[in-house]
PDB file of C-alpha atoms in Angstrom:
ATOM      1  CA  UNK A 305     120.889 108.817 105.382  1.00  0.00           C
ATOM      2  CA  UNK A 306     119.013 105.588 105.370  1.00  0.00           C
ATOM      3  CA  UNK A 307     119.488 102.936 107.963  1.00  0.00           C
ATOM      4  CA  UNK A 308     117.879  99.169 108.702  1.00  0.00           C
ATOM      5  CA  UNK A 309     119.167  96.862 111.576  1.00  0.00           C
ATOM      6  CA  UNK A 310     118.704  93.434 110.010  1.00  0.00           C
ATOM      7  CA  UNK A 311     120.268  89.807 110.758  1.00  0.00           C
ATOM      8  CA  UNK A 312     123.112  88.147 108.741  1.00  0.00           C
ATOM      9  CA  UNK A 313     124.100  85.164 109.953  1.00  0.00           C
ATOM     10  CA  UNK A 314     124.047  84.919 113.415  1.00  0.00           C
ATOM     11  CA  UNK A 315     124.528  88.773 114.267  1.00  0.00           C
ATOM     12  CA  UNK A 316     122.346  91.651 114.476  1.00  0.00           C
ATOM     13  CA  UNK A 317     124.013  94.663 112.853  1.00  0.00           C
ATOM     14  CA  UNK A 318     122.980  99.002 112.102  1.00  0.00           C
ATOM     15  CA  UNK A 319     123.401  98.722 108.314  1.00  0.00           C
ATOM     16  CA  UNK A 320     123.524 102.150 105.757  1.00  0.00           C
ATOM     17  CA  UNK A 321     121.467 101.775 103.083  1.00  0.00           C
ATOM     18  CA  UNK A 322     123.613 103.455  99.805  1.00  0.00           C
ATOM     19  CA  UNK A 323     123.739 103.376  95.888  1.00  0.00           C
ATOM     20  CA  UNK A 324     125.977 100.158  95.696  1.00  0.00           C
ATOM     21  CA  UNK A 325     124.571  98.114  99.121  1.00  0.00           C
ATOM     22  CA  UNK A 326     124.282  97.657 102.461  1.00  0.00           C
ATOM     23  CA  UNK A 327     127.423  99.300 104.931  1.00  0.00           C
ATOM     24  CA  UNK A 328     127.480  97.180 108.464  1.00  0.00           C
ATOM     25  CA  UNK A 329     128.178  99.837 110.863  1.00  0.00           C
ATOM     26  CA  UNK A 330     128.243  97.536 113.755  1.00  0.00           C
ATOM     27  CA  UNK A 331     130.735  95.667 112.314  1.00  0.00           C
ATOM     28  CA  UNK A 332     132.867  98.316 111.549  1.00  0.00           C
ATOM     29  CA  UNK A 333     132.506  99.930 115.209  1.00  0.00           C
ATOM     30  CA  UNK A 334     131.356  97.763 117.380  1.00  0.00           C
ATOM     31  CA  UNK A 335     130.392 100.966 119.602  1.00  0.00           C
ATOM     32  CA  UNK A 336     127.228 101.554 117.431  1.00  0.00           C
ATOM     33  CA  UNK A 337     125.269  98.515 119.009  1.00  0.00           C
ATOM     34  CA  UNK A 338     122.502  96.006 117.389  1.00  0.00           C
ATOM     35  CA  UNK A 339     119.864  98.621 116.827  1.00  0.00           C
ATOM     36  CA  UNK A 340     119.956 102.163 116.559  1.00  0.00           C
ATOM     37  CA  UNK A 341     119.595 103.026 120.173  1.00  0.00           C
ATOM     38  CA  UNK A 342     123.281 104.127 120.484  1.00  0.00           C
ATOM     39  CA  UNK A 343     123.719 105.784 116.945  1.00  0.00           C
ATOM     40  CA  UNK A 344     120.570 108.303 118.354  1.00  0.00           C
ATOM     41  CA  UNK A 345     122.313 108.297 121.726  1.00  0.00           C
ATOM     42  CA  UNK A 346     125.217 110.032 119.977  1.00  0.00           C
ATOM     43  CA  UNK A 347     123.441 112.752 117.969  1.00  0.00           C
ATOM     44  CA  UNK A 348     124.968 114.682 115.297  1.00  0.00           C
ATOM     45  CA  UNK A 349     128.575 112.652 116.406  1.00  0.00           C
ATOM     46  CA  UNK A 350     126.971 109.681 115.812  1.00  0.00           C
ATOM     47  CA  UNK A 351     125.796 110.557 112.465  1.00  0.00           C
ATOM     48  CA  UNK A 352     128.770 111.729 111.317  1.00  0.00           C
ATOM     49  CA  UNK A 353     130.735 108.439 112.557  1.00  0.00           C
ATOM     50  CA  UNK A 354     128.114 106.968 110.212  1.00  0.00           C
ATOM     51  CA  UNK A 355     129.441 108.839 107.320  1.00  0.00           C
ATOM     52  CA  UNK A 356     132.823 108.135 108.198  1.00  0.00           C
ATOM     53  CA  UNK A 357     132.252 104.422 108.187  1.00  0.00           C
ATOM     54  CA  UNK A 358     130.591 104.972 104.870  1.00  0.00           C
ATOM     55  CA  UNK A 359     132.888 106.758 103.087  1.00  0.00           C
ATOM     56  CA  UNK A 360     135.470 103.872 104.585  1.00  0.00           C
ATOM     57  CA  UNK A 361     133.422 100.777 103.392  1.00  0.00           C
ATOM     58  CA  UNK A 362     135.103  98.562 100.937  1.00  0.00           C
ATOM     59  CA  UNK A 363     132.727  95.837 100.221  1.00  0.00           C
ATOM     60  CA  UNK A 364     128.839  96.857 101.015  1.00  0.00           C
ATOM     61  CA  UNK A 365     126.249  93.915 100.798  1.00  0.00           C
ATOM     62  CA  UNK A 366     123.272  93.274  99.253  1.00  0.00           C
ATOM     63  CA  UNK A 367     120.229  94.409 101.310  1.00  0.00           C
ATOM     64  CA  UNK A 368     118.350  91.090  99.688  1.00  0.00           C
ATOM     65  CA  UNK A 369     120.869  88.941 102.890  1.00  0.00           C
ATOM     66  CA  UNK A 370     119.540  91.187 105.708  1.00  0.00           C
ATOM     67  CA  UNK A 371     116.282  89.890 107.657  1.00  0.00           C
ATOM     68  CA  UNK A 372     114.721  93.203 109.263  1.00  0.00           C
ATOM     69  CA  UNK A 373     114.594  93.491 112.793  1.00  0.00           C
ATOM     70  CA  UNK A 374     112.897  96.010 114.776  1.00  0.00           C
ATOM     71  CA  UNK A 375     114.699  99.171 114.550  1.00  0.00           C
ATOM     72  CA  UNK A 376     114.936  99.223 118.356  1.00  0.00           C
ATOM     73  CA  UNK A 377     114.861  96.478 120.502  1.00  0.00           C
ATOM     74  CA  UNK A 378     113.063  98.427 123.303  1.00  0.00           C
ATOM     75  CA  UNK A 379     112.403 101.856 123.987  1.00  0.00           C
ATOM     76  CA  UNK A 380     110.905 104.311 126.508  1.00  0.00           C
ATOM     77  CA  UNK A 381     107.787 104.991 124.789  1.00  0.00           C
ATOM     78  CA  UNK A 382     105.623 104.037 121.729  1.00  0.00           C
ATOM     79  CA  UNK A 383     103.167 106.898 121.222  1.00  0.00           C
ATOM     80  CA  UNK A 384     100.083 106.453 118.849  1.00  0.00           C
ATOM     81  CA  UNK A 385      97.894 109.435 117.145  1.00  0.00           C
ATOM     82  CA  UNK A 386      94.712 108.050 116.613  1.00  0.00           C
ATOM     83  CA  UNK A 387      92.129 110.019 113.903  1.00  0.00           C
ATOM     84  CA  UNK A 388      94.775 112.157 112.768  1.00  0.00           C
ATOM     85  CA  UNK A 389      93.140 112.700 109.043  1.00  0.00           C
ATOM     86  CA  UNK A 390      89.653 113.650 109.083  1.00  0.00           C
ATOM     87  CA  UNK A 391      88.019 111.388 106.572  1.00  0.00           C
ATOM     88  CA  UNK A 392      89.586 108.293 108.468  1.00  0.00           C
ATOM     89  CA  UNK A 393      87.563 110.734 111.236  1.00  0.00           C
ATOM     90  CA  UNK A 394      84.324 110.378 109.553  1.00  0.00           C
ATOM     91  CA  UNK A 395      84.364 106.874 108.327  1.00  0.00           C
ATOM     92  CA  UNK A 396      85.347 105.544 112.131  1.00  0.00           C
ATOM     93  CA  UNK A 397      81.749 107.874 113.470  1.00  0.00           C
ATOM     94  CA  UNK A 398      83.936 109.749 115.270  1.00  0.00           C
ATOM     95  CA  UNK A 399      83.998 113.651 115.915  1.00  0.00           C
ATOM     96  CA  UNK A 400      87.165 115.556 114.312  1.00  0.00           C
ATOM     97  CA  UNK A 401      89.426 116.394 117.353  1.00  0.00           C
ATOM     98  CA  UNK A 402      90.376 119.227 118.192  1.00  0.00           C
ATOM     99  CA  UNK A 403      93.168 117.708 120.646  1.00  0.00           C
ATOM    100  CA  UNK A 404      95.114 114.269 119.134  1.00  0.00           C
ATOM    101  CA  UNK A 405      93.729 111.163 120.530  1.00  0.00           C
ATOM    102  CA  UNK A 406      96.281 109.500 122.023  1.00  0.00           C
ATOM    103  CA  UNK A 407      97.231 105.924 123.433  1.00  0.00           C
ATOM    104  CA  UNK A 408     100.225 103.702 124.308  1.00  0.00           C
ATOM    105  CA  UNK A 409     101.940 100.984 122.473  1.00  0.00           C
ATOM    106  CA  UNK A 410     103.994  98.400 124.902  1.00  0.00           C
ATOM    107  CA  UNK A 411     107.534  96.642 122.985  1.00  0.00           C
ATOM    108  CA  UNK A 412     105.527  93.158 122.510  1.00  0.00           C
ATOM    109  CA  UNK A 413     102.873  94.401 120.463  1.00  0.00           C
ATOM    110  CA  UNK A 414     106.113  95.317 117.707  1.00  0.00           C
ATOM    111  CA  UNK A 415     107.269  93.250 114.891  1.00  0.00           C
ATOM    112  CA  UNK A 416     109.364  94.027 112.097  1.00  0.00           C
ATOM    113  CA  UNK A 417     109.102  94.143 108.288  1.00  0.00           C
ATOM    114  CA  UNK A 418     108.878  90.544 107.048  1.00  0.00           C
ATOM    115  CA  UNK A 419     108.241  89.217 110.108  1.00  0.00           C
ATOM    116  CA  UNK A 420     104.115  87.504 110.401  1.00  0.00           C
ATOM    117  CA  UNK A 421     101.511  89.811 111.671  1.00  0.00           C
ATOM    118  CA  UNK A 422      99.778  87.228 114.651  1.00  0.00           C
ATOM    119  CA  UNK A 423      95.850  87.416 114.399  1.00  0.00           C
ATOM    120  CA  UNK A 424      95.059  86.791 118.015  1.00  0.00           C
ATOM    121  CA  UNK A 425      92.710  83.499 118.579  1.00  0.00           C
ATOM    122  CA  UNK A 426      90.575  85.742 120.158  1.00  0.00           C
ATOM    123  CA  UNK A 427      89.010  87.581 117.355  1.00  0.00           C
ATOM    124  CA  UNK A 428      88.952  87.532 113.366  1.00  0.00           C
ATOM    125  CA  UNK A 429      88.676  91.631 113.193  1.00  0.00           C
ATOM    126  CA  UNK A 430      92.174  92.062 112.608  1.00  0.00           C
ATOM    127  CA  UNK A 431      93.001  95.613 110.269  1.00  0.00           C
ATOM    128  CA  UNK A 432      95.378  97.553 108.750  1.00  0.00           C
ATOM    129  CA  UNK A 433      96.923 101.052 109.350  1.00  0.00           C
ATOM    130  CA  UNK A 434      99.382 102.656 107.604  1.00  0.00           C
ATOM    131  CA  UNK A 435     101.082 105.262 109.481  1.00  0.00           C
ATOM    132  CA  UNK A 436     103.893 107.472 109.255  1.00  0.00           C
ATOM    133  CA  UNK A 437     106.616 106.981 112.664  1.00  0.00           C
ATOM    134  CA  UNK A 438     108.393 109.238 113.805  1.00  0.00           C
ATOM    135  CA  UNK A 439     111.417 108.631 115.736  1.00  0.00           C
ATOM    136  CA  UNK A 440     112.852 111.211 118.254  1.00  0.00           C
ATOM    137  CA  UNK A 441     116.707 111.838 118.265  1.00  0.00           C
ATOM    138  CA  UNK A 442     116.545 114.974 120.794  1.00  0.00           C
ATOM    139  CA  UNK A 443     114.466 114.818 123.945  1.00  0.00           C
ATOM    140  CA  UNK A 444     112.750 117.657 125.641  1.00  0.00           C
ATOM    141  CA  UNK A 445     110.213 118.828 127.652  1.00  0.00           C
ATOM    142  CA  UNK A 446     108.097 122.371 126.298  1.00  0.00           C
ATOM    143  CA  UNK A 447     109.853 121.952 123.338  1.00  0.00           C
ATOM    144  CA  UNK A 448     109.031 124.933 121.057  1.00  0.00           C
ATOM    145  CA  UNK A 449     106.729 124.079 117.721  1.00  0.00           C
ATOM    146  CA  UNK A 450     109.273 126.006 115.962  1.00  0.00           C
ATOM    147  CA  UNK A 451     111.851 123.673 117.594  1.00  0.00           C
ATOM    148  CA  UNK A 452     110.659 120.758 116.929  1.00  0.00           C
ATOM    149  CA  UNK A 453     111.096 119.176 114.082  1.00  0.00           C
ATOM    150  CA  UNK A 454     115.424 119.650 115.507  1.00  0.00           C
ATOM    151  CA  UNK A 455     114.272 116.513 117.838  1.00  0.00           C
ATOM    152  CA  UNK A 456     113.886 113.988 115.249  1.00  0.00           C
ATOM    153  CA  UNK A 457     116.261 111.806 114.370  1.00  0.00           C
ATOM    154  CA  UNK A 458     114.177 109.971 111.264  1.00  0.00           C
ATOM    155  CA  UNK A 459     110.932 108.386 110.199  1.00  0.00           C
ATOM    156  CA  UNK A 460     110.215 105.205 109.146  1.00  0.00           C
ATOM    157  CA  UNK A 461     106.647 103.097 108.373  1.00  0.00           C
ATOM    158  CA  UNK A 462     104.488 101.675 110.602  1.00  0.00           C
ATOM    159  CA  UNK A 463     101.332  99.852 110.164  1.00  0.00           C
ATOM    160  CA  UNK A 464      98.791  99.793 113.539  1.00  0.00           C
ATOM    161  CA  UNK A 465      97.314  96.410 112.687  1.00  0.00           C
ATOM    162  CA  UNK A 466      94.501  96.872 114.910  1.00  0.00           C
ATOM    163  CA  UNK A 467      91.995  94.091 116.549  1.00  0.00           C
ATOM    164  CA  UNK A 468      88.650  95.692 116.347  1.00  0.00           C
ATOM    165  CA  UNK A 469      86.234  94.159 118.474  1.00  0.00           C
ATOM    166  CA  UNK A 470      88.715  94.694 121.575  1.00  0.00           C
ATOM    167  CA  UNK A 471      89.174  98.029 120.402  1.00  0.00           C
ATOM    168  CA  UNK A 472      85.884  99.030 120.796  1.00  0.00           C
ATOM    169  CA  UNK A 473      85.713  97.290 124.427  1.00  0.00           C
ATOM    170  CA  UNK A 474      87.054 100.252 126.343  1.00  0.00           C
ATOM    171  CA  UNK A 475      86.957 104.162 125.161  1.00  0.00           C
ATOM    172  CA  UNK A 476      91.076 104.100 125.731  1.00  0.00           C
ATOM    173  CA  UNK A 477      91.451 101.553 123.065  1.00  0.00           C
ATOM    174  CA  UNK A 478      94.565  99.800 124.475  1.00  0.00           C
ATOM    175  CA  UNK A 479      93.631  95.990 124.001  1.00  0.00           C
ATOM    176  CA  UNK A 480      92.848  96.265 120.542  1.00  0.00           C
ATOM    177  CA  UNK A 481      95.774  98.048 119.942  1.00  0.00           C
ATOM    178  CA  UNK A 482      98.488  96.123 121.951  1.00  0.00           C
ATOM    179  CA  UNK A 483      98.179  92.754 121.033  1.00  0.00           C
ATOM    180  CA  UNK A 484     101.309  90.942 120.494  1.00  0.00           C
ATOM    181  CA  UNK A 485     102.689  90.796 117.383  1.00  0.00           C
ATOM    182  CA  UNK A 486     100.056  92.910 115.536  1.00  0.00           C
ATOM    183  CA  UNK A 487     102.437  96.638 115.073  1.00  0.00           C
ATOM    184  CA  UNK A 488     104.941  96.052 112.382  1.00  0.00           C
ATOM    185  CA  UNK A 489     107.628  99.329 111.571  1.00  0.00           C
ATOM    186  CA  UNK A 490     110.148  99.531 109.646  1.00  0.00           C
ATOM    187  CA  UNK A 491     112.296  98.424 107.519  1.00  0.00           C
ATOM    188  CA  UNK A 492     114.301 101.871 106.484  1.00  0.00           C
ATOM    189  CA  UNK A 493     114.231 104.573 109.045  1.00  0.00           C
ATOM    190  CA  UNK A 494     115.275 107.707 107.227  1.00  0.00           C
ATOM    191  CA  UNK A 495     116.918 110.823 108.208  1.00  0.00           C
ATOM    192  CA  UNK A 496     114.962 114.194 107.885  1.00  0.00           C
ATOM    193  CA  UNK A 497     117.448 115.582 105.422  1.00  0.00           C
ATOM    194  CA  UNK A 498     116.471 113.180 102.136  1.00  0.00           C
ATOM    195  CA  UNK A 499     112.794 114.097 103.301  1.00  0.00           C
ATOM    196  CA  UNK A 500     110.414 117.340 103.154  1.00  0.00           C
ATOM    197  CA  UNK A 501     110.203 118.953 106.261  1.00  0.00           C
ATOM    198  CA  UNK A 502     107.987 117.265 108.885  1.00  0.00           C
ATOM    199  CA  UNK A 503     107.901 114.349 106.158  1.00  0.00           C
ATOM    200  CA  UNK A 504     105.017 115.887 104.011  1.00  0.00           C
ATOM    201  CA  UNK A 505     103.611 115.687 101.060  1.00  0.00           C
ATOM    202  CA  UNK A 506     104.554 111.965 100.851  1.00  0.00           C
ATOM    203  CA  UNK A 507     102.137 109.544  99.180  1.00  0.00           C
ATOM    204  CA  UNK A 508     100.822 106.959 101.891  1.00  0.00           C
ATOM    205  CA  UNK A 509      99.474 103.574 101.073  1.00  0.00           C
ATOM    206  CA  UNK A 510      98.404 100.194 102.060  1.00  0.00           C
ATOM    207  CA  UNK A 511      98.062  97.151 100.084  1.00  0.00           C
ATOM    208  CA  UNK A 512      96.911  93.692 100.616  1.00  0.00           C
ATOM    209  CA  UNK A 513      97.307  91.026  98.551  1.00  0.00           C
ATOM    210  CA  UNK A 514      98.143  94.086  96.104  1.00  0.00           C
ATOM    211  CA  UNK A 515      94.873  95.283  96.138  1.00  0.00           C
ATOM    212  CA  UNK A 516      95.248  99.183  97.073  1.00  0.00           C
ATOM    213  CA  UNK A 517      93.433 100.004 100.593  1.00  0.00           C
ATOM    214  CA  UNK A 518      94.645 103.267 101.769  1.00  0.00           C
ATOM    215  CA  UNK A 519      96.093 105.876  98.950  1.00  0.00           C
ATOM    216  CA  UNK A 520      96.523 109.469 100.837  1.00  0.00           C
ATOM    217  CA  UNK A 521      99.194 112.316 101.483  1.00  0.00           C
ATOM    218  CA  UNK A 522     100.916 112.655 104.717  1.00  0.00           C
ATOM    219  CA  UNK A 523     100.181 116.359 104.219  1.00  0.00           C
ATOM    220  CA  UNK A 524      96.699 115.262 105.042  1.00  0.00           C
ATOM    221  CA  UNK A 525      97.429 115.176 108.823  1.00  0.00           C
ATOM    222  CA  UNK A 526      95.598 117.411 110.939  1.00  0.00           C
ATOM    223  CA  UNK A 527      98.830 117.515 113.736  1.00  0.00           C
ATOM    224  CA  UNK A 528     101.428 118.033 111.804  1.00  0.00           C
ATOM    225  CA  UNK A 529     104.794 116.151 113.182  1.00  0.00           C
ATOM    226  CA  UNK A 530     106.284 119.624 114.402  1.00  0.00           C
ATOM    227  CA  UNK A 531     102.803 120.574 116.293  1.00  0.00           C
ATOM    228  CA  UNK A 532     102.631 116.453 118.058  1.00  0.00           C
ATOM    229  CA  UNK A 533     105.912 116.954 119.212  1.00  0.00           C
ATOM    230  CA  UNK A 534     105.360 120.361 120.612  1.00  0.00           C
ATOM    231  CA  UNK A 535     101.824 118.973 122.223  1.00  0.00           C
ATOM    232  CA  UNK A 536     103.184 115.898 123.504  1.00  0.00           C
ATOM    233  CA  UNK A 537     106.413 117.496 125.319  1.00  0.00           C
ATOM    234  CA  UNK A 538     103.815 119.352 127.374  1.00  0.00           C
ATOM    235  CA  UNK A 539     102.653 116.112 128.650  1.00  0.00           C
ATOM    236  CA  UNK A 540     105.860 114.282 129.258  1.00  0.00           C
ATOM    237  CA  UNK A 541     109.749 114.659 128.728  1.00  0.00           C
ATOM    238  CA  UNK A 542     110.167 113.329 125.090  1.00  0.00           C
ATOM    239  CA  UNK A 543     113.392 111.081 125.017  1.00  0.00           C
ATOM    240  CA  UNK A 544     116.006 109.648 122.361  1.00  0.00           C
ATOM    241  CA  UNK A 545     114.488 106.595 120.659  1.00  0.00           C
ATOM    242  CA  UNK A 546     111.183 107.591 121.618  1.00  0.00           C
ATOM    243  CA  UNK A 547     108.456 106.586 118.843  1.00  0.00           C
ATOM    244  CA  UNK A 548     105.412 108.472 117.984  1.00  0.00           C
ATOM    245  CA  UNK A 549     102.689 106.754 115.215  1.00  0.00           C
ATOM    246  CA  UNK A 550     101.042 109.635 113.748  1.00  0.00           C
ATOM    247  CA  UNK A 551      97.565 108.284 112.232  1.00  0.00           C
ATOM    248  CA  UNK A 552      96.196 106.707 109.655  1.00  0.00           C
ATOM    249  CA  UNK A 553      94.192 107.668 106.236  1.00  0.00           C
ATOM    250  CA  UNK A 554      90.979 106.282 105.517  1.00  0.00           C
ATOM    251  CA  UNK A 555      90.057 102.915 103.582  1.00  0.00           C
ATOM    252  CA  UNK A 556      90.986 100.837 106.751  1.00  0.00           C
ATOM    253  CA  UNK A 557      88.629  97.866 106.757  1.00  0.00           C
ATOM    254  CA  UNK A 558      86.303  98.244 109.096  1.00  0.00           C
ATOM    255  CA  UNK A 559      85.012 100.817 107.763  1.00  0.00           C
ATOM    256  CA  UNK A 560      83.974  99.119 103.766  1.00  0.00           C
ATOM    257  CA  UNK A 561      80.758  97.193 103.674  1.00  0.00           C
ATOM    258  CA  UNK A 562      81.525  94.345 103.910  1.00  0.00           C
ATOM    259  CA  UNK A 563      84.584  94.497 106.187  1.00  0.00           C
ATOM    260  CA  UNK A 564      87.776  93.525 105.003  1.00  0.00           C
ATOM    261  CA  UNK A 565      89.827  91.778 107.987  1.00  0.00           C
ATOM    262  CA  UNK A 566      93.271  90.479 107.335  1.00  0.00           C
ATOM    263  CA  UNK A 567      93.283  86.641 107.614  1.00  0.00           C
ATOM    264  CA  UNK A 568      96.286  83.927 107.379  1.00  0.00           C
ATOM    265  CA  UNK A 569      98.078  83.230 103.951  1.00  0.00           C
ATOM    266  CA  UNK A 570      97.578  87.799 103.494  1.00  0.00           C
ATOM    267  CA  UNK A 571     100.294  89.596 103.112  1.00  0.00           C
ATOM    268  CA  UNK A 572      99.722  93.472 104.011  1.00  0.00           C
ATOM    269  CA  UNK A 573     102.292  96.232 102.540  1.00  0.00           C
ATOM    270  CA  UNK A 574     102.471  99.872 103.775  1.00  0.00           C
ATOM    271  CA  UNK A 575     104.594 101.871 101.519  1.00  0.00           C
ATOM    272  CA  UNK A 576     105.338 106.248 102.276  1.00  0.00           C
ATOM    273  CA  UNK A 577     107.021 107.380  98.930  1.00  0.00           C
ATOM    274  CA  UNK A 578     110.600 108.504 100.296  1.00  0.00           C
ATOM    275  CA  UNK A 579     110.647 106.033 102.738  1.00  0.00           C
ATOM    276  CA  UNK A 580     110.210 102.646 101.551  1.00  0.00           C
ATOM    277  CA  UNK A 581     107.660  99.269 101.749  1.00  0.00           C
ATOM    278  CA  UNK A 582     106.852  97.735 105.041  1.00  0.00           C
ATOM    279  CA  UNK A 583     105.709  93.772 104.210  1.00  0.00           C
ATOM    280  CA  UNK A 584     104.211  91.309 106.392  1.00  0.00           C
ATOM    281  CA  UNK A 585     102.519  88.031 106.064  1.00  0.00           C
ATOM    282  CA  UNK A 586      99.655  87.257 108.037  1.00  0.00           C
ATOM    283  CA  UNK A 587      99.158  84.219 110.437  1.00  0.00           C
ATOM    284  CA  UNK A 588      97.117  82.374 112.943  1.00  0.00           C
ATOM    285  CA  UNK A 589      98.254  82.537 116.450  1.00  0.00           C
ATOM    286  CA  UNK A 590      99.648  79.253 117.586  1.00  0.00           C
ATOM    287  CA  UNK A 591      97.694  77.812 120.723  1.00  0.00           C
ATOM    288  CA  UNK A 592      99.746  76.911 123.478  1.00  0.00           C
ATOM    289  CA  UNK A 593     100.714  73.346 123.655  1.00  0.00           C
TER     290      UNK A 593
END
């Protein structure tokens, strides 16, 4: 199944993507909520009131009337593989891990497809990241590798729009990587069924201003989604609606000589073949009046 909460109108609504349109679940149960929170909530029941609604839908709409929102409003954590393919390794000077490097997005560094990508006044290193997300349906803690790929409840795209400079400030590389506005996901979040298993073997790109950037294969990643999982629910209880960025390829644009930065007036796509485009424009951040 394919899914995208998106604005009509006034109202936020769960919409099913199928072959003749756009299905508003929320409309049609109220129950399901604005985002998906309560549809993962509600496991396999909730997925099969999905189908239900489908199967009952008289008049889909076009996808072109939705604006994207984010996927989920909030959620208990937003966790972020960094130098999870080795030549995006290499080109960065860094060692290839042997353990994912790992850091923390917070809510208001999100924005959703469509919506502008805020260059901070800060700084003019702003770059792109095309990532596979991973969104957990199941919780857990020591979940089993073999286990794990039963915890997700879909995957979606995500670019880490990072700000460089402020990335490199600390070794944890949290400012750079939590400013607001700057981590756009979405639109489509996808169930693992119309996928390959653990989502590989997908083709993984970024564009701006069409101009290819990044042009890999998600079965490039050295942790595979099954293997993060099972590493990160040693760590910490995994829980429903939990998100978990799983790297980037190389070609971002701090690594070409010259540097490519994304300025205003860009517009940045991330596209994983199965899954769909994510599109942003680019824009200055507005100084406080």
């Amino acid at each position: 199944m394919r899914f995208v909460v998106g604005q009509s109108g006034d109202t936020t609504a769960v919409y099913a993507l199928t072959n003749n349109g756009a299905v508003d679940l929320t409309h049609a149960d109220p129950t399901l909520g604005p985002d998906l929170a309560a549809l993962i909530r509600r496991g396999d029941d909730g997925l099969e009131r999905a189908r239900q609604l489908m199967s009952a839908a008289r008049q889909p709409v076009s996808p072109s009337g939705i604006t994207p929102a984010l996927p989920l409003r909030s959620c208990g954590k937003i966790i972020c593989l960094g130098l999870n393919y080795v030549d995006h390794a290499k080109e960065g000077g860094y060692d290839v891990p042997d353990y994912p490097a790992l850091f923390m997005r917070g809510m208001t560094s999100m924005v959703a497809a469509e919506a502008p990508i805020v260059r901070p006044r800060c700084s003019e290193r702003l770059d792109y990241e095309v990532e596979l997300m991973v969104i957990i349906g199941r919780g857990g803690r020591h979940i089993d590798r073999a286990d794990a790929l039963d915890h997700v409840f879909g995957y979606t795209v995500f670019n880490d729009a990072s700000v460089r400079d402020y990335q490199r400030k600390t070794h944890q590389w949290t400012p750079g990587k939590n400013f607001d506005a700057t981590g756009a996901v979405g639109p489509a979040v996808v169930t693992p069924d119309e996928l390959p298993s653990g989502a590989a073997g997908l083709r993984i790109q970024s564009r701006l201003n069409g101009e290819i950037m990044q042009d890999a294969d998600t079965g490039d990643m050295m942790f595979k989604v099954d293997q993060t999982i099972a590493i990160l629910s040693e760590v910490m209880t995994l829980e429903p609606g939990d998100m978990i960025a799983m790297g980037t390829p190389p070609g971002v644009g701090h690594a070409r000589k010259p540097p490519v930065w994304m300025k205003p007036r860009d517009v940045v796509e991330a596209e994983i073949e199965g899954i769909g485009v994510l599109r942003n424009p680019v824009i200055d951040e507005v100084a406080p009046k």
